[in-house]
Amino acid sequence: MSQRVRLGVNIDHVATIRNARGGALPDPVRAAVLAEQAGADGITLHIREDRRHVREDDLFRMVDAVKIPINLEMACAEEMLAIALKVKPHAVCLVPERREERTTEGGLDVAGQHDHVAPFVRKLREAGVRVSLFIDPSVRQMAAAQSLGAPVVEIHTGAFCEAHISGDAARIAHELELIQTAAKDGAARGLEIHAGHGITFDSVAPVAAVPEVRELNIGHFLIGEAIFVGLGQAIAEMRRRIDLARGEA
Ligand code: PXP
């Protein structure tokens, strides 16, 4: 299978550990530099309204510290737009956000919230930022993403990864088929296809093997694995599994 899949490493949860004690350590920027050295193709971070993990100063320092592209995940909110327009990262991924959720539960309903999302896509694109929309694996959402003029979509793989953990073969097959169908549909519409959320060593291969997928964004599992083997080794092993799934190892 052709075309190497890029690996974006999400370092949010280094900041989660830092914030547990309120000090400066561990520094998520140090993790981003390490990830770059370990072969990450990009750094992803999510600034939430409640700043539960990364903060503006992390983003500002990160932009200076790494050379690989930075992908800022943010909600469609004026406060976040102002930050993004100030920093102008390589990419912004628009995600849904609910204060009470533990993590991003489900994709952004770009079909239902078309008019709310549209000005964010437009203003970011006008500023030269590549916009992606984090959506559930659905043809309806792909059609809406296309009509919004976003060049990239990121398919939410959370339901697939949860099915994978459950071990229920029928559920796994169903969720994977949704991803495969949506990826094919999106690519046919000219959208670049990314995927992410909940991916582990065990669940990465079927997603990486979806031919239209160009980039995976992986965070929580890699930071957890880093506790045991170090961040460099965790990233290298994820890279190896992605390449193997593409028939490139
Ligand atoms: N992609 C998007 C859009 C996300 O919001 C997240 C979680 O912040 C991820 C990927 C990474 O998910 P995980 O941390 O579960 O690997």
mmCIF file of N, CA and C in Angstrom, residues 160-235:
data_model
loop_
_atom_site.group_PDB
_atom_site.id
_atom_site.type_symbol
_atom_site.label_atom_id
_atom_site.label_comp_id
_atom_site.label_asym_id
_atom_site.label_seq_id
_atom_site.Cartn_x
_atom_site.Cartn_y
_atom_site.Cartn_z
ATOM 1 N N PHE A 160 -14.666 3.046 17.354
ATOM 2 C CA PHE A 160 -13.949 1.861 16.874
ATOM 3 C C PHE A 160 -12.994 1.337 17.953
ATOM 4 N N CYS A 161 -12.259 2.253 18.570
ATOM 5 C CA CYS A 161 -11.268 1.830 19.572
ATOM 6 C C CYS A 161 -11.951 1.214 20.795
ATOM 7 N N GLU A 162 -13.107 1.742 21.160
ATOM 8 C CA GLU A 162 -13.850 1.146 22.274
ATOM 9 C C GLU A 162 -14.348 -0.247 21.902
ATOM 10 N N ALA A 163 -14.825 -0.382 20.664
ATOM 11 C CA ALA A 163 -15.263 -1.706 20.190
ATOM 12 C C ALA A 163 -14.091 -2.674 20.248
ATOM 13 N N HIS A 164 -12.915 -2.193 19.868
ATOM 14 C CA HIS A 164 -11.717 -3.023 19.860
ATOM 15 C C HIS A 164 -11.406 -3.538 21.264
ATOM 16 N N ILE A 165 -11.533 -2.648 22.234
ATOM 17 C CA ILE A 165 -11.271 -3.046 23.622
ATOM 18 C C ILE A 165 -12.304 -4.085 24.080
ATOM 19 N N SER A 166 -13.560 -3.933 23.618
ATOM 20 C CA SER A 166 -14.619 -4.865 24.033
ATOM 21 C C SER A 166 -14.381 -6.266 23.487
ATOM 22 N N GLY A 167 -13.663 -6.349 22.367
ATOM 23 C CA GLY A 167 -13.397 -7.657 21.764
ATOM 24 C C GLY A 167 -14.580 -8.223 20.991
ATOM 25 N N ASP A 168 -15.671 -7.474 20.880
ATOM 26 C CA ASP A 168 -16.878 -7.921 20.168
ATOM 27 C C ASP A 168 -16.626 -7.793 18.654
ATOM 28 N N ALA A 169 -16.428 -8.935 18.006
ATOM 29 C CA ALA A 169 -16.003 -8.933 16.599
ATOM 30 C C ALA A 169 -17.000 -8.211 15.686
ATOM 31 N N ALA A 170 -18.298 -8.417 15.940
ATOM 32 C CA ALA A 170 -19.307 -7.796 15.072
ATOM 33 C C ALA A 170 -19.267 -6.273 15.220
ATOM 34 N N ARG A 171 -19.117 -5.831 16.467
ATOM 35 C CA ARG A 171 -19.052 -4.392 16.737
ATOM 36 C C ARG A 171 -17.789 -3.779 16.103
ATOM 37 N N ILE A 172 -16.679 -4.481 16.230
ATOM 38 C CA ILE A 172 -15.414 -4.000 15.652
ATOM 39 C C ILE A 172 -15.574 -3.849 14.142
ATOM 40 N N ALA A 173 -16.125 -4.892 13.507
ATOM 41 C CA ALA A 173 -16.287 -4.879 12.043
ATOM 42 C C ALA A 173 -17.210 -3.744 11.617
ATOM 43 N N HIS A 174 -18.282 -3.543 12.385
ATOM 44 C CA HIS A 174 -19.240 -2.476 12.053
ATOM 45 C C HIS A 174 -18.579 -1.105 12.137
ATOM 46 N N GLU A 175 -17.868 -0.853 13.239
ATOM 47 C CA GLU A 175 -17.239 0.468 13.424
ATOM 48 C C GLU A 175 -16.146 0.700 12.381
ATOM 49 N N LEU A 176 -15.411 -0.356 12.049
ATOM 50 C CA LEU A 176 -14.353 -0.200 11.044
ATOM 51 C C LEU A 176 -14.962 0.104 9.675
ATOM 52 N N GLU A 177 -16.074 -0.553 9.400
ATOM 53 C CA GLU A 177 -16.715 -0.314 8.104
ATOM 54 C C GLU A 177 -17.202 1.133 7.984
ATOM 55 N N LEU A 178 -17.706 1.673 9.102
ATOM 56 C CA LEU A 178 -18.131 3.086 9.082
ATOM 57 C C LEU A 178 -16.948 3.988 8.723
ATOM 58 N N ILE A 179 -15.786 3.694 9.318
ATOM 59 C CA ILE A 179 -14.586 4.502 9.047
ATOM 60 C C ILE A 179 -14.163 4.338 7.585
ATOM 61 N N GLN A 180 -14.157 3.101 7.119
ATOM 62 C CA GLN A 180 -13.726 2.841 5.734
ATOM 63 C C GLN A 180 -14.639 3.543 4.730
ATOM 64 N N THR A 181 -15.958 3.440 4.978
ATOM 65 C CA THR A 181 -16.931 4.047 4.051
ATOM 66 C C THR A 181 -16.798 5.566 4.059
ATOM 67 N N ALA A 182 -16.692 6.128 5.267
ATOM 68 C CA ALA A 182 -16.588 7.596 5.371
ATOM 69 C C ALA A 182 -15.278 8.078 4.750
ATOM 70 N N ALA A 183 -14.190 7.358 4.970
ATOM 71 C CA ALA A 183 -12.889 7.771 4.422
ATOM 72 C C ALA A 183 -12.931 7.773 2.899
ATOM 73 N N LYS A 184 -13.531 6.746 2.350
ATOM 74 C CA LYS A 184 -13.634 6.647 0.890
ATOM 75 C C LYS A 184 -14.480 7.792 0.343
ATOM 76 N N ASP A 185 -15.605 8.036 0.996
ATOM 77 C CA ASP A 185 -16.507 9.101 0.560
ATOM 78 C C ASP A 185 -15.821 10.466 0.648
ATOM 79 N N GLY A 186 -15.146 10.698 1.775
ATOM 80 C CA GLY A 186 -14.479 11.991 1.967
ATOM 81 C C GLY A 186 -13.381 12.214 0.944
ATOM 82 N N ALA A 187 -12.578 11.189 0.705
ATOM 83 C CA ALA A 187 -11.482 11.326 -0.266
ATOM 84 C C ALA A 187 -12.043 11.594 -1.654
ATOM 85 N N ALA A 188 -13.160 10.937 -1.997
ATOM 86 C CA ALA A 188 -13.786 11.168 -3.309
ATOM 87 C C ALA A 188 -14.286 12.606 -3.432
ATOM 88 N N ARG A 189 -14.563 13.234 -2.299
ATOM 89 C CA ARG A 189 -14.993 14.647 -2.306
ATOM 90 C C ARG A 189 -13.798 15.597 -2.313
ATOM 91 N N GLY A 190 -12.596 15.035 -2.305
ATOM 92 C CA GLY A 190 -11.390 15.870 -2.341
ATOM 93 C C GLY A 190 -10.880 16.247 -0.956
ATOM 94 N N LEU A 191 -11.433 15.642 0.089
ATOM 95 C CA LEU A 191 -10.985 15.954 1.455
ATOM 96 C C LEU A 191 -9.776 15.099 1.821
ATOM 97 N N GLU A 192 -8.814 15.695 2.534
ATOM 98 C CA GLU A 192 -7.701 14.900 3.058
ATOM 99 C C GLU A 192 -8.186 14.235 4.347
ATOM 100 N N ILE A 193 -7.913 12.952 4.480
ATOM 101 C CA ILE A 193 -8.482 12.184 5.589
ATOM 102 C C ILE A 193 -7.445 11.927 6.682
ATOM 103 N N HIS A 194 -7.765 12.391 7.888
ATOM 104 C CA HIS A 194 -6.984 12.083 9.080
ATOM 105 C C HIS A 194 -7.880 11.266 10.009
ATOM 106 N N ALA A 195 -7.275 10.703 11.047
ATOM 107 C CA ALA A 195 -8.084 9.934 12.007
ATOM 108 C C ALA A 195 -7.418 9.988 13.371
ATOM 109 N N GLY A 196 -8.216 9.832 14.401
ATOM 110 C CA GLY A 196 -7.642 9.813 15.735
ATOM 111 C C GLY A 196 -8.683 9.735 16.822
ATOM 112 N N HIS A 197 -8.218 9.434 17.995
ATOM 113 C CA HIS A 197 -8.920 9.338 19.277
ATOM 114 C C HIS A 197 -8.980 7.900 19.766
ATOM 115 N N GLY A 198 -8.356 7.694 20.915
ATOM 116 C CA GLY A 198 -8.424 6.400 21.583
ATOM 117 C C GLY A 198 -7.516 5.328 21.010
ATOM 118 N N ILE A 199 -6.652 5.686 20.057
ATOM 119 C CA ILE A 199 -5.845 4.665 19.369
ATOM 120 C C ILE A 199 -4.718 4.158 20.282
ATOM 121 N N THR A 200 -4.521 2.837 20.254
ATOM 122 C CA THR A 200 -3.470 2.171 21.036
ATOM 123 C C THR A 200 -2.630 1.305 20.086
ATOM 124 N N PHE A 201 -1.605 0.658 20.637
ATOM 125 C CA PHE A 201 -0.825 -0.293 19.820
ATOM 126 C C PHE A 201 -1.745 -1.345 19.222
ATOM 127 N N ASP A 202 -2.750 -1.792 19.994
ATOM 128 C CA ASP A 202 -3.610 -2.889 19.533
ATOM 129 C C ASP A 202 -4.610 -2.458 18.466
ATOM 130 N N SER A 203 -5.046 -1.206 18.506
ATOM 131 C CA SER A 203 -6.108 -0.792 17.570
ATOM 132 C C SER A 203 -5.587 0.017 16.384
ATOM 133 N N VAL A 204 -4.284 0.303 16.343
ATOM 134 C CA VAL A 204 -3.799 1.217 15.297
ATOM 135 C C VAL A 204 -3.808 0.595 13.900
ATOM 136 N N ALA A 205 -3.520 -0.707 13.794
ATOM 137 C CA ALA A 205 -3.304 -1.285 12.466
ATOM 138 C C ALA A 205 -4.514 -1.167 11.526
ATOM 139 N N PRO A 206 -5.729 -1.558 11.969
ATOM 140 C CA PRO A 206 -6.851 -1.466 11.024
ATOM 141 C C PRO A 206 -7.124 -0.033 10.556
ATOM 142 N N VAL A 207 -6.890 0.945 11.435
ATOM 143 C CA VAL A 207 -7.127 2.344 11.039
ATOM 144 C C VAL A 207 -6.032 2.802 10.085
ATOM 145 N N ALA A 208 -4.779 2.461 10.418
ATOM 146 C CA ALA A 208 -3.663 2.860 9.552
ATOM 147 C C ALA A 208 -3.766 2.202 8.180
ATOM 148 N N ALA A 209 -4.438 1.057 8.121
ATOM 149 C CA ALA A 209 -4.550 0.333 6.848
ATOM 150 C C ALA A 209 -5.657 0.886 5.941
ATOM 151 N N VAL A 210 -6.477 1.804 6.449
ATOM 152 C CA VAL A 210 -7.515 2.408 5.589
ATOM 153 C C VAL A 210 -6.778 3.257 4.546
ATOM 154 N N PRO A 211 -6.883 2.898 3.264
ATOM 155 C CA PRO A 211 -5.997 3.492 2.257
ATOM 156 C C PRO A 211 -6.055 5.013 2.171
ATOM 157 N N GLU A 212 -7.214 5.601 2.454
ATOM 158 C CA GLU A 212 -7.354 7.062 2.301
ATOM 159 C C GLU A 212 -6.737 7.832 3.469
ATOM 160 N N VAL A 213 -6.418 7.163 4.571
ATOM 161 C CA VAL A 213 -5.914 7.871 5.765
ATOM 162 C C VAL A 213 -4.496 8.382 5.517
ATOM 163 N N ARG A 214 -4.294 9.667 5.766
ATOM 164 C CA ARG A 214 -2.995 10.312 5.544
ATOM 165 C C ARG A 214 -2.291 10.680 6.849
ATOM 166 N N GLU A 215 -3.060 10.787 7.936
ATOM 167 C CA GLU A 215 -2.447 11.210 9.204
ATOM 168 C C GLU A 215 -3.235 10.632 10.370
ATOM 169 N N LEU A 216 -2.505 10.205 11.389
ATOM 170 C CA LEU A 216 -3.129 9.764 12.637
ATOM 171 C C LEU A 216 -2.668 10.686 13.753
ATOM 172 N N ASN A 217 -3.587 11.071 14.632
ATOM 173 C CA ASN A 217 -3.224 11.867 15.805
ATOM 174 C C ASN A 217 -3.477 11.031 17.056
ATOM 175 N N ILE A 218 -2.394 10.816 17.794
ATOM 176 C CA ILE A 218 -2.458 9.890 18.927
ATOM 177 C C ILE A 218 -1.816 10.546 20.147
ATOM 178 N N GLY A 219 -2.515 10.483 21.292
ATOM 179 C CA GLY A 219 -1.994 11.141 22.479
ATOM 180 C C GLY A 219 -2.002 10.298 23.727
ATOM 181 N N HIS A 220 -3.183 10.124 24.309
ATOM 182 C CA HIS A 220 -3.300 9.554 25.651
ATOM 183 C C HIS A 220 -2.527 8.246 25.797
ATOM 184 N N PHE A 221 -2.675 7.342 24.839
ATOM 185 C CA PHE A 221 -1.996 6.044 24.964
ATOM 186 C C PHE A 221 -0.472 6.220 24.947
ATOM 187 N N LEU A 222 0.019 7.080 24.042
ATOM 188 C CA LEU A 222 1.479 7.248 23.926
ATOM 189 C C LEU A 222 2.078 7.839 25.201
ATOM 190 N N ILE A 223 1.375 8.800 25.798
ATOM 191 C CA ILE A 223 1.901 9.417 27.027
ATOM 192 C C ILE A 223 1.857 8.386 28.163
ATOM 193 N N GLY A 224 0.796 7.578 28.192
ATOM 194 C CA GLY A 224 0.723 6.517 29.203
ATOM 195 C C GLY A 224 1.832 5.488 29.010
ATOM 196 N N GLU A 225 2.040 5.072 27.774
ATOM 197 C CA GLU A 225 3.071 4.086 27.473
ATOM 198 C C GLU A 225 4.464 4.630 27.808
ATOM 199 N N ALA A 226 4.624 5.936 27.632
ATOM 200 C CA ALA A 226 5.918 6.571 27.912
ATOM 201 C C ALA A 226 6.338 6.388 29.370
ATOM 202 N N ILE A 227 5.364 6.246 30.258
ATOM 203 C CA ILE A 227 5.695 6.028 31.675
ATOM 204 C C ILE A 227 6.529 4.745 31.809
ATOM 205 N N PHE A 228 6.240 3.766 30.973
ATOM 206 C CA PHE A 228 6.903 2.463 31.107
ATOM 207 C C PHE A 228 8.153 2.343 30.240
ATOM 208 N N VAL A 229 8.098 2.891 29.023
ATOM 209 C CA VAL A 229 9.228 2.650 28.099
ATOM 210 C C VAL A 229 9.902 3.935 27.633
ATOM 211 N N GLY A 230 9.384 5.075 28.001
ATOM 212 C CA GLY A 230 9.926 6.351 27.510
ATOM 213 C C GLY A 230 9.178 6.788 26.263
ATOM 214 N N LEU A 231 9.112 8.102 26.055
ATOM 215 C CA LEU A 231 8.309 8.632 24.944
ATOM 216 C C LEU A 231 8.901 8.239 23.585
ATOM 217 N N GLY A 232 10.223 8.301 23.482
ATOM 218 C CA GLY A 232 10.869 7.973 22.206
ATOM 219 C C GLY A 232 10.549 6.555 21.765
ATOM 220 N N GLN A 233 10.651 5.617 22.688
ATOM 221 C CA GLN A 233 10.395 4.212 22.336
ATOM 222 C C GLN A 233 8.911 3.981 22.021
ATOM 223 N N ALA A 234 8.030 4.640 22.776
ATOM 224 C CA ALA A 234 6.588 4.490 22.523
ATOM 225 C C ALA A 234 6.236 4.996 21.123
ATOM 226 N N ILE A 235 6.811 6.135 20.751
ATOM 227 C CA ILE A 235 6.530 6.707 19.419
ATOM 228 C C ILE A 235 7.127 5.813 18.327
#
